[in-house]
């Protein structure tokens, strides 16, 4: 290596050992693997991944995102910590390794922005309202202007290169925008994709990116034309040619791929490989034309039709290797370029840029907060949004590297900006998780369940559909639930689609023709629901929706719909199918197990999980307009709020003349383990149910006394000698623990509870489906008025059921007599 020496002394020749590209024979031949390039690269990446993953584990309780762990991992490996030891640096990161690390690292950034472009949905710009535009514009323009003013004020102490107008423009633009590729992964990690704040932030970030791209184009063109103005014109011409080629040529080819791919089939592998290779081609063409090297991959990603089949396949095939293999090289290069010790040494030259960044970040938060408050958002939500819009990450790091290539900044500037980036994100992310709880709106204190829904009123139900299998079970359950003219069902059918290949979640109201979405992919399910609605007449009204979001945040859309529509029940699907050729084996379609678990925890109303085994009561339903044969249902009443909800729902079914209902109540021997309050509530509801259905020959009530869980299971097994179409059971809340003694390790599926899981399992050997009910969990203590309202409602129901009692006083006496007679004469064991 030849370097310019001091004046009059000529050049200085620096000699260092060059690593060979051949492979070693091994340590047993006396060779050092670190003297060979390939083993050295492997060790470098392994060291970085181990350190960053360890940091990820340690920082997880502090709610730190992955990007913070990666940046800190690079800093630890770099000259700030480990590589500060000359011996470590000489062995692990010799001078000739920087070339390779930088190139692979930039390649990682290229594929990162490509994937971000694939996931980005530009159609949100058309759907964005004034709220999104004003927040985005104020969050970019205000900090841009204040940062530029700060740069002008501090120009006397600023570096020569940073004083230039174009440099001020470029730095102010970069510090003011919010990059969608940075925002999306962090919002996903915080599980805010389907929350109100998450959707608002992602849409605003897309608009901010579009504004920011214009600023970067102006900066790049100006930089190209600094010495020769004609070069700026050639830059713009190259930009237009590349964009037209990608949008007019490449995108049309991709649309052809989508059209020729059969529905439900994956995209041919050759197309996937070609597009991933096209990322390198786009980067090469962009760099050759003087464009920033990441521009080509970004525009190529934007040209890919998002979602299935093409966008989803590209993300599924490449995301893991890009994020977990290529991106470590990117952060490793950033860490090796960052030296925190140079910040203090060069502070006199760095403080103007530091103040510019500080002003930009602060003013961006304030302007976002103020504009959000202008649209009547709460202070907490406004502050949360301002923190989200302040997040920094990979895109900023790529820009800093680009500025170093332009020689706008030096290593101390770069180190300071990297530390600011990681500090802002590390502070903002945990604050976001503390300030904003997406489940808070669902914590209602009003009763929204089946048991306390007044008679002769509309029953609002949110029914979730994850496929045709769940659709069949849902339709039949609604049919036999006995909707009437006086008590019709209003069903909000929500189609659940996992978000793959796009970043922004989508919620579609199919009755709103102005939503701008193509719902042709969901026609089969919606047509079936429409036919069922027409056959049901005025008894059932169905409104169809579709949510396309991640599995982790899908519960938010479901709970939000239930909250807005004031639903009393959410019906969730869980599909099980026995495999006849494999004894004792069953197939559980797990699609919504994690979704169900979150809904059971946060639902603003009652929840019913329908376990469809594929061969249950729907066999009786040949056509909605045909007369149904009698269905045999069984309720396993083990006590508690969930069991009361199950009995209340079964009571609605009992009014259907085509339903024969058997209710089995389980009692503990000598009342062992009974909760006195729960027992009183159970007795009141069971007595009301028995009196109401005393004259119904198709309703049978029995009681069984057991001493432990084994006897409970034995009693249920004995019932299985009779064919039932549907088992209805409460999930778990309020069950006497004696009834389940010895069964705590039997349950494989906590979403169904112990008894629900047993009845739905292959061990029970029943083809009947299972409906597991959980009554709404009120958040906080119930008020006295709620208790009074419950007592009044129960009394009103008991009063209204038998027609041959003339007044309320006689009714109360009759109920008491009947209950006493019932407890002594009807007690029996199955």
Tab-separated table of C-alpha atoms in Angstrom, residues 195-538:
chain	number	residue	atom	x	y	z
A	195	UNK	CA	-54.060	-1.170	16.241
A	196	UNK	CA	-55.408	2.284	15.464
A	197	UNK	CA	-52.043	3.906	16.151
A	198	UNK	CA	-50.156	1.281	14.154
A	199	UNK	CA	-52.321	1.704	11.060
A	200	UNK	CA	-52.093	5.497	11.288
A	201	UNK	CA	-48.303	5.407	11.692
A	202	UNK	CA	-47.738	3.043	8.744
A	203	UNK	CA	-49.958	5.061	6.404
A	204	UNK	CA	-48.326	8.314	7.495
A	205	UNK	CA	-44.862	6.791	7.024
A	206	UNK	CA	-45.655	5.843	3.411
A	207	UNK	CA	-46.638	9.453	2.679
A	208	UNK	CA	-43.525	10.663	4.491
A	209	UNK	CA	-41.385	8.341	2.370
A	210	UNK	CA	-42.850	9.671	-0.862
A	211	UNK	CA	-42.032	13.229	0.258
A	212	UNK	CA	-38.591	12.151	1.400
A	213	UNK	CA	-37.788	10.472	-1.920
A	214	UNK	CA	-38.373	13.792	-3.693
A	215	UNK	CA	-35.942	15.510	-1.338
A	216	UNK	CA	-33.306	12.825	-1.863
A	217	UNK	CA	-33.684	13.047	-5.662
A	218	UNK	CA	-33.072	16.811	-5.517
A	219	UNK	CA	-30.047	16.239	-3.271
A	220	UNK	CA	-28.589	13.554	-5.548
A	221	UNK	CA	-29.122	15.626	-8.703
A	222	UNK	CA	-27.508	18.647	-7.086
A	223	UNK	CA	-24.512	16.604	-5.943
A	224	UNK	CA	-24.082	15.200	-9.452
A	225	UNK	CA	-24.071	18.696	-10.921
A	226	UNK	CA	-21.767	20.399	-8.435
A	227	UNK	CA	-18.804	20.418	-10.820
A	228	UNK	CA	-20.599	20.033	-14.164
A	229	UNK	CA	-24.253	21.227	-14.243
A	230	UNK	CA	-24.948	19.070	-17.311
A	231	UNK	CA	-24.336	15.994	-15.140
A	232	UNK	CA	-27.448	16.816	-13.111
A	233	UNK	CA	-29.495	16.651	-16.306
A	234	UNK	CA	-27.999	13.277	-17.181
A	235	UNK	CA	-28.802	12.113	-13.667
A	236	UNK	CA	-32.476	13.037	-14.093
A	237	UNK	CA	-32.583	11.378	-17.522
A	238	UNK	CA	-31.068	8.189	-16.082
A	239	UNK	CA	-33.575	8.306	-13.233
A	240	UNK	CA	-36.534	8.602	-15.597
A	241	UNK	CA	-35.231	5.815	-17.860
A	242	UNK	CA	-34.728	3.412	-14.945
A	243	UNK	CA	-38.131	4.175	-13.399
A	244	UNK	CA	-39.967	3.835	-16.719
A	245	UNK	CA	-38.155	0.577	-17.445
A	246	UNK	CA	-39.087	-0.874	-14.066
A	247	UNK	CA	-42.688	0.361	-13.937
A	248	UNK	CA	-43.498	0.046	-17.635
A	249	UNK	CA	-41.566	-3.126	-18.399
A	250	UNK	CA	-40.663	-5.159	-15.331
A	251	UNK	CA	-43.947	-4.570	-13.506
A	252	UNK	CA	-45.968	-5.618	-16.552
A	253	UNK	CA	-43.957	-8.834	-16.683
A	254	UNK	CA	-44.678	-9.433	-13.010
A	255	UNK	CA	-48.396	-8.850	-13.551
A	256	UNK	CA	-48.239	-11.436	-16.327
A	257	UNK	CA	-46.639	-13.883	-13.879
A	258	UNK	CA	-49.506	-13.291	-11.444
A	259	UNK	CA	-52.129	-13.835	-14.168
A	260	UNK	CA	-50.560	-17.057	-15.418
A	261	UNK	CA	-50.110	-18.579	-11.944
A	262	UNK	CA	-53.080	-20.872	-11.123
A	263	UNK	CA	-55.130	-19.760	-8.140
A	264	UNK	CA	-53.883	-21.328	-4.939
A	265	UNK	CA	-50.621	-22.475	-6.545
A	266	UNK	CA	-47.165	-21.066	-5.721
A	267	UNK	CA	-45.252	-18.981	-8.237
A	268	UNK	CA	-42.806	-20.954	-10.369
A	269	UNK	CA	-39.346	-21.074	-8.807
A	270	UNK	CA	-37.642	-19.712	-11.921
A	271	UNK	CA	-39.536	-16.419	-11.592
A	272	UNK	CA	-38.536	-16.043	-7.946
A	273	UNK	CA	-34.862	-16.621	-8.759
A	274	UNK	CA	-35.066	-14.206	-11.688
A	275	UNK	CA	-36.548	-11.418	-9.573
A	276	UNK	CA	-34.018	-11.896	-6.760
A	277	UNK	CA	-31.250	-11.755	-9.364
A	278	UNK	CA	-32.938	-8.637	-10.737
A	279	UNK	CA	-32.220	-6.893	-7.429
A	280	UNK	CA	-28.497	-7.077	-8.180
A	281	UNK	CA	-29.109	-5.946	-11.757
A	282	UNK	CA	-31.193	-2.990	-10.567
A	283	UNK	CA	-28.475	-2.008	-8.099
A	284	UNK	CA	-25.796	-2.251	-10.796
A	285	UNK	CA	-27.789	-0.156	-13.284
A	286	UNK	CA	-28.611	2.469	-10.651
A	287	UNK	CA	-24.990	2.738	-9.565
A	288	UNK	CA	-23.765	2.858	-13.160
A	289	UNK	CA	-26.151	5.718	-13.954
A	290	UNK	CA	-24.987	7.752	-10.962
A	291	UNK	CA	-28.111	6.966	-8.917
A	292	UNK	CA	-27.862	5.899	-5.302
A	293	UNK	CA	-27.309	2.144	-5.316
A	294	UNK	CA	-30.354	1.425	-3.105
A	295	UNK	CA	-32.758	3.284	-5.422
A	296	UNK	CA	-32.860	0.527	-8.038
A	297	UNK	CA	-33.764	-2.287	-5.584
A	298	UNK	CA	-36.350	-0.066	-3.869
A	299	UNK	CA	-38.168	0.744	-7.121
A	300	UNK	CA	-37.978	-2.879	-8.199
A	301	UNK	CA	-39.603	-3.872	-4.904
A	302	UNK	CA	-42.347	-1.272	-5.387
A	303	UNK	CA	-43.011	-2.734	-8.848
A	304	UNK	CA	-43.745	-6.203	-7.420
A	305	UNK	CA	-47.516	-6.777	-6.923
A	306	UNK	CA	-47.842	-7.075	-3.154
A	307	UNK	CA	-49.508	-9.971	-1.398
A	308	UNK	CA	-50.064	-13.449	-2.840
A	309	UNK	CA	-49.008	-15.043	-5.015
A	310	UNK	CA	-45.859	-13.179	-6.145
A	311	UNK	CA	-45.100	-10.758	-3.306
A	312	UNK	CA	-45.935	-13.347	-0.647
A	313	UNK	CA	-43.699	-15.956	-2.286
A	314	UNK	CA	-40.761	-13.557	-2.581
A	315	UNK	CA	-41.026	-12.617	1.089
A	316	UNK	CA	-41.393	-16.213	2.255
A	317	UNK	CA	-38.475	-17.462	0.157
A	318	UNK	CA	-35.985	-14.704	0.914
A	319	UNK	CA	-36.796	-12.869	4.148
A	320	UNK	CA	-35.015	-15.244	6.509
A	321	UNK	CA	-31.754	-15.427	4.597
A	322	UNK	CA	-31.727	-11.660	4.006
A	323	UNK	CA	-32.498	-10.639	7.581
A	324	UNK	CA	-30.464	-13.319	9.351
A	325	UNK	CA	-27.509	-13.798	7.002
A	326	UNK	CA	-26.943	-10.755	4.774
A	327	UNK	CA	-28.005	-8.025	7.203
A	328	UNK	CA	-25.456	-9.124	9.858
A	329	UNK	CA	-22.751	-8.125	7.340
A	330	UNK	CA	-24.425	-4.731	7.049
A	331	UNK	CA	-24.468	-4.093	10.785
A	332	UNK	CA	-20.975	-5.541	11.129
A	333	UNK	CA	-19.672	-2.995	8.635
A	334	UNK	CA	-21.518	-0.187	10.442
A	335	UNK	CA	-20.015	-1.286	13.750
A	336	UNK	CA	-16.494	-1.454	12.330
A	337	UNK	CA	-16.876	2.084	10.954
A	338	UNK	CA	-18.174	3.428	14.280
A	339	UNK	CA	-15.636	4.558	16.867
A	340	UNK	CA	-17.241	6.280	19.830
A	341	UNK	CA	-13.888	7.528	21.112
A	342	UNK	CA	-13.515	9.824	18.107
A	343	UNK	CA	-16.681	11.705	19.130
A	344	UNK	CA	-15.189	13.306	22.224
A	345	UNK	CA	-11.879	13.918	20.465
A	346	UNK	CA	-13.551	15.798	17.596
A	347	UNK	CA	-16.461	17.358	19.495
A	348	UNK	CA	-15.600	20.922	18.446
A	349	UNK	CA	-16.254	19.912	14.834
A	350	UNK	CA	-19.238	17.676	15.604
A	351	UNK	CA	-21.480	19.816	17.792
A	352	UNK	CA	-23.161	21.739	14.886
A	353	UNK	CA	-24.316	18.485	13.287
A	354	UNK	CA	-25.336	17.189	16.718
A	355	UNK	CA	-27.525	20.238	17.326
A	356	UNK	CA	-29.068	19.863	13.863
A	357	UNK	CA	-30.006	16.256	14.607
A	358	UNK	CA	-31.265	17.134	18.081
A	359	UNK	CA	-33.458	19.938	16.717
A	360	UNK	CA	-34.777	17.702	13.929
A	361	UNK	CA	-35.782	14.852	16.250
A	362	UNK	CA	-37.289	17.157	18.878
A	363	UNK	CA	-39.255	19.344	16.468
A	364	UNK	CA	-40.499	16.268	14.593
A	365	UNK	CA	-41.952	14.878	17.814
A	366	UNK	CA	-43.536	18.196	18.753
A	367	UNK	CA	-44.999	18.869	15.295
A	368	UNK	CA	-46.435	15.346	15.081
A	369	UNK	CA	-47.920	15.654	18.560
A	370	UNK	CA	-49.508	19.044	17.851
A	371	UNK	CA	-50.965	17.984	14.500
A	372	UNK	CA	-52.362	14.809	16.088
A	373	UNK	CA	-54.020	16.810	18.849
A	374	UNK	CA	-55.556	19.008	16.147
A	375	UNK	CA	-57.500	15.912	15.035
A	376	UNK	CA	-58.797	15.297	18.574
A	377	UNK	CA	-56.469	12.438	19.414
A	378	UNK	CA	-55.761	12.001	23.116
A	379	UNK	CA	-52.489	13.300	24.513
A	380	UNK	CA	-51.344	9.748	25.239
A	381	UNK	CA	-52.095	8.558	21.692
A	382	UNK	CA	-50.587	11.698	20.158
A	383	UNK	CA	-47.392	11.266	22.144
A	384	UNK	CA	-47.246	7.587	21.189
A	385	UNK	CA	-47.618	8.452	17.503
A	386	UNK	CA	-44.886	11.087	17.748
A	387	UNK	CA	-42.553	8.518	19.300
A	388	UNK	CA	-43.301	5.994	16.553
A	389	UNK	CA	-42.639	8.572	13.849
A	390	UNK	CA	-39.277	9.350	15.486
A	391	UNK	CA	-37.903	5.804	15.160
A	392	UNK	CA	-34.610	5.417	13.305
A	393	UNK	CA	-32.842	2.421	11.836
A	394	UNK	CA	-31.477	0.768	8.704
A	395	UNK	CA	-32.409	3.454	6.170
A	396	UNK	CA	-30.650	6.149	8.175
A	397	UNK	CA	-27.528	3.978	8.444
A	398	UNK	CA	-27.517	3.506	4.674
A	399	UNK	CA	-27.778	7.266	4.178
A	400	UNK	CA	-24.885	7.893	6.562
A	401	UNK	CA	-22.742	5.454	4.562
A	402	UNK	CA	-23.784	7.287	1.400
A	403	UNK	CA	-22.707	10.625	2.898
A	404	UNK	CA	-19.322	9.148	3.744
A	405	UNK	CA	-18.957	8.040	0.113
A	406	UNK	CA	-19.700	11.658	-0.893
A	407	UNK	CA	-17.138	12.737	1.729
A	408	UNK	CA	-19.759	14.972	3.316
A	409	UNK	CA	-18.972	13.497	6.723
A	410	UNK	CA	-16.017	11.738	8.290
A	411	UNK	CA	-15.793	8.812	10.712
A	412	UNK	CA	-16.440	10.944	13.837
A	413	UNK	CA	-19.595	12.392	12.252
A	414	UNK	CA	-20.690	8.904	11.236
A	415	UNK	CA	-20.059	7.534	14.736
A	416	UNK	CA	-22.067	10.328	16.343
A	417	UNK	CA	-25.008	9.867	13.972
A	418	UNK	CA	-25.030	6.095	14.575
A	419	UNK	CA	-25.074	6.631	18.343
A	420	UNK	CA	-27.910	9.142	17.992
A	421	UNK	CA	-29.842	6.655	15.869
A	422	UNK	CA	-29.549	3.815	18.350
A	423	UNK	CA	-30.235	6.126	21.327
A	424	UNK	CA	-33.439	7.597	19.887
A	425	UNK	CA	-34.816	4.165	18.947
A	426	UNK	CA	-33.725	2.577	22.236
A	427	UNK	CA	-35.533	5.290	24.238
A	428	UNK	CA	-38.659	5.572	22.080
A	429	UNK	CA	-39.514	1.873	21.719
A	430	UNK	CA	-40.050	0.966	25.403
A	431	UNK	CA	-41.910	4.250	25.931
A	432	UNK	CA	-44.291	3.285	23.117
A	433	UNK	CA	-45.028	-0.073	24.718
A	434	UNK	CA	-45.612	1.586	28.100
A	435	UNK	CA	-47.807	4.423	26.822
A	436	UNK	CA	-49.978	2.507	24.391
A	437	UNK	CA	-51.849	-0.684	25.142
A	438	UNK	CA	-53.824	-1.807	22.061
A	439	UNK	CA	-56.140	-3.885	24.268
A	440	UNK	CA	-57.189	-0.963	26.470
A	441	UNK	CA	-60.280	-0.039	24.390
A	442	UNK	CA	-61.656	-3.580	24.821
A	443	UNK	CA	-61.741	-3.310	28.613
A	444	UNK	CA	-65.442	-2.533	28.848
A	445	UNK	CA	-67.425	-2.670	32.082
A	446	UNK	CA	-70.807	-3.214	30.446
A	447	UNK	CA	-72.303	-6.689	30.208
A	448	UNK	CA	-72.185	-8.026	26.666
A	449	UNK	CA	-72.984	-11.717	26.843
A	450	UNK	CA	-75.724	-14.192	26.027
A	451	UNK	CA	-76.959	-14.669	29.580
A	452	UNK	CA	-77.679	-10.992	30.149
A	453	UNK	CA	-78.965	-10.095	26.702
A	454	UNK	CA	-82.626	-9.101	27.169
A	455	UNK	CA	-85.206	-11.329	25.446
A	456	UNK	CA	-86.854	-10.201	22.221
A	457	UNK	CA	-83.883	-8.093	21.180
A	458	UNK	CA	-81.340	-8.367	18.403
A	459	UNK	CA	-78.387	-10.597	19.158
A	460	UNK	CA	-75.166	-9.250	17.627
A	461	UNK	CA	-72.588	-11.925	16.766
A	462	UNK	CA	-69.093	-11.641	15.271
A	463	UNK	CA	-68.341	-14.878	13.391
A	464	UNK	CA	-64.777	-15.526	12.286
A	465	UNK	CA	-64.135	-17.572	9.144
A	466	UNK	CA	-60.702	-18.898	8.238
A	467	UNK	CA	-61.767	-21.167	5.376
A	468	UNK	CA	-64.551	-23.197	3.845
A	469	UNK	CA	-64.313	-25.810	6.619
A	470	UNK	CA	-65.203	-23.269	9.290
A	471	UNK	CA	-67.884	-21.718	7.067
A	472	UNK	CA	-69.951	-24.931	7.014
A	473	UNK	CA	-69.881	-25.270	10.800
A	474	UNK	CA	-70.740	-21.594	11.301
A	475	UNK	CA	-73.771	-21.667	9.023
A	476	UNK	CA	-75.203	-24.714	10.753
A	477	UNK	CA	-74.592	-23.339	14.226
A	478	UNK	CA	-76.437	-20.131	13.361
A	479	UNK	CA	-79.284	-22.106	11.806
A	480	UNK	CA	-80.001	-24.202	14.879
A	481	UNK	CA	-79.470	-21.323	17.345
A	482	UNK	CA	-83.113	-20.394	16.803
A	483	UNK	CA	-83.154	-16.826	15.482
A	484	UNK	CA	-86.716	-15.481	15.496
A	485	UNK	CA	-88.588	-12.431	14.291
A	486	UNK	CA	-88.579	-10.991	17.816
A	487	UNK	CA	-84.966	-11.955	18.479
A	488	UNK	CA	-83.127	-11.893	15.144
A	489	UNK	CA	-79.396	-12.362	14.687
A	490	UNK	CA	-77.177	-9.650	13.255
A	491	UNK	CA	-74.039	-11.489	12.159
A	492	UNK	CA	-70.775	-9.752	11.295
A	493	UNK	CA	-68.919	-12.408	9.318
A	494	UNK	CA	-65.193	-11.666	9.387
A	495	UNK	CA	-62.947	-13.486	6.932
A	496	UNK	CA	-59.480	-14.030	8.431
A	497	UNK	CA	-56.516	-13.869	6.044
A	498	UNK	CA	-52.904	-13.959	7.196
A	499	UNK	CA	-50.804	-11.011	6.087
A	500	UNK	CA	-48.005	-12.275	3.824
A	501	UNK	CA	-46.035	-10.289	1.261
A	502	UNK	CA	-47.272	-6.861	2.312
A	503	UNK	CA	-46.644	-4.721	5.361
A	504	UNK	CA	-49.778	-2.630	5.815
A	505	UNK	CA	-52.738	-4.583	7.239
A	506	UNK	CA	-56.056	-4.287	5.431
A	507	UNK	CA	-59.596	-4.257	6.833
A	508	UNK	CA	-62.329	-4.476	4.187
A	509	UNK	CA	-66.034	-3.744	4.577
A	510	UNK	CA	-67.552	-5.537	1.584
A	511	UNK	CA	-70.749	-3.547	1.787
A	512	UNK	CA	-68.767	-0.357	1.257
A	513	UNK	CA	-68.215	-0.256	-2.506
A	514	UNK	CA	-65.972	2.784	-2.184
A	515	UNK	CA	-63.251	1.020	-0.224
A	516	UNK	CA	-61.165	0.530	-3.360
A	517	UNK	CA	-60.412	-3.141	-2.721
A	518	UNK	CA	-60.879	-6.034	-5.081
A	519	UNK	CA	-62.894	-8.651	-3.199
A	520	UNK	CA	-62.975	-11.196	-6.031
A	521	UNK	CA	-60.670	-13.506	-4.059
A	522	UNK	CA	-63.328	-13.925	-1.372
A	523	UNK	CA	-66.418	-14.318	-3.583
A	524	UNK	CA	-67.023	-18.010	-2.851
A	525	UNK	CA	-67.355	-17.500	0.902
A	526	UNK	CA	-69.336	-14.276	0.595
A	527	UNK	CA	-71.699	-15.793	-1.947
A	528	UNK	CA	-72.371	-18.714	0.401
A	529	UNK	CA	-73.154	-16.293	3.221
A	530	UNK	CA	-75.417	-14.268	0.965
A	531	UNK	CA	-77.371	-17.373	-0.072
A	532	UNK	CA	-77.728	-18.380	3.569
A	533	UNK	CA	-78.962	-14.885	4.484
A	534	UNK	CA	-81.579	-14.962	1.728
A	535	UNK	CA	-82.772	-18.412	2.840
A	536	UNK	CA	-83.025	-17.234	6.467
A	537	UNK	CA	-85.345	-14.388	5.573
A	538	UNK	CA	-85.657	-11.714	8.231
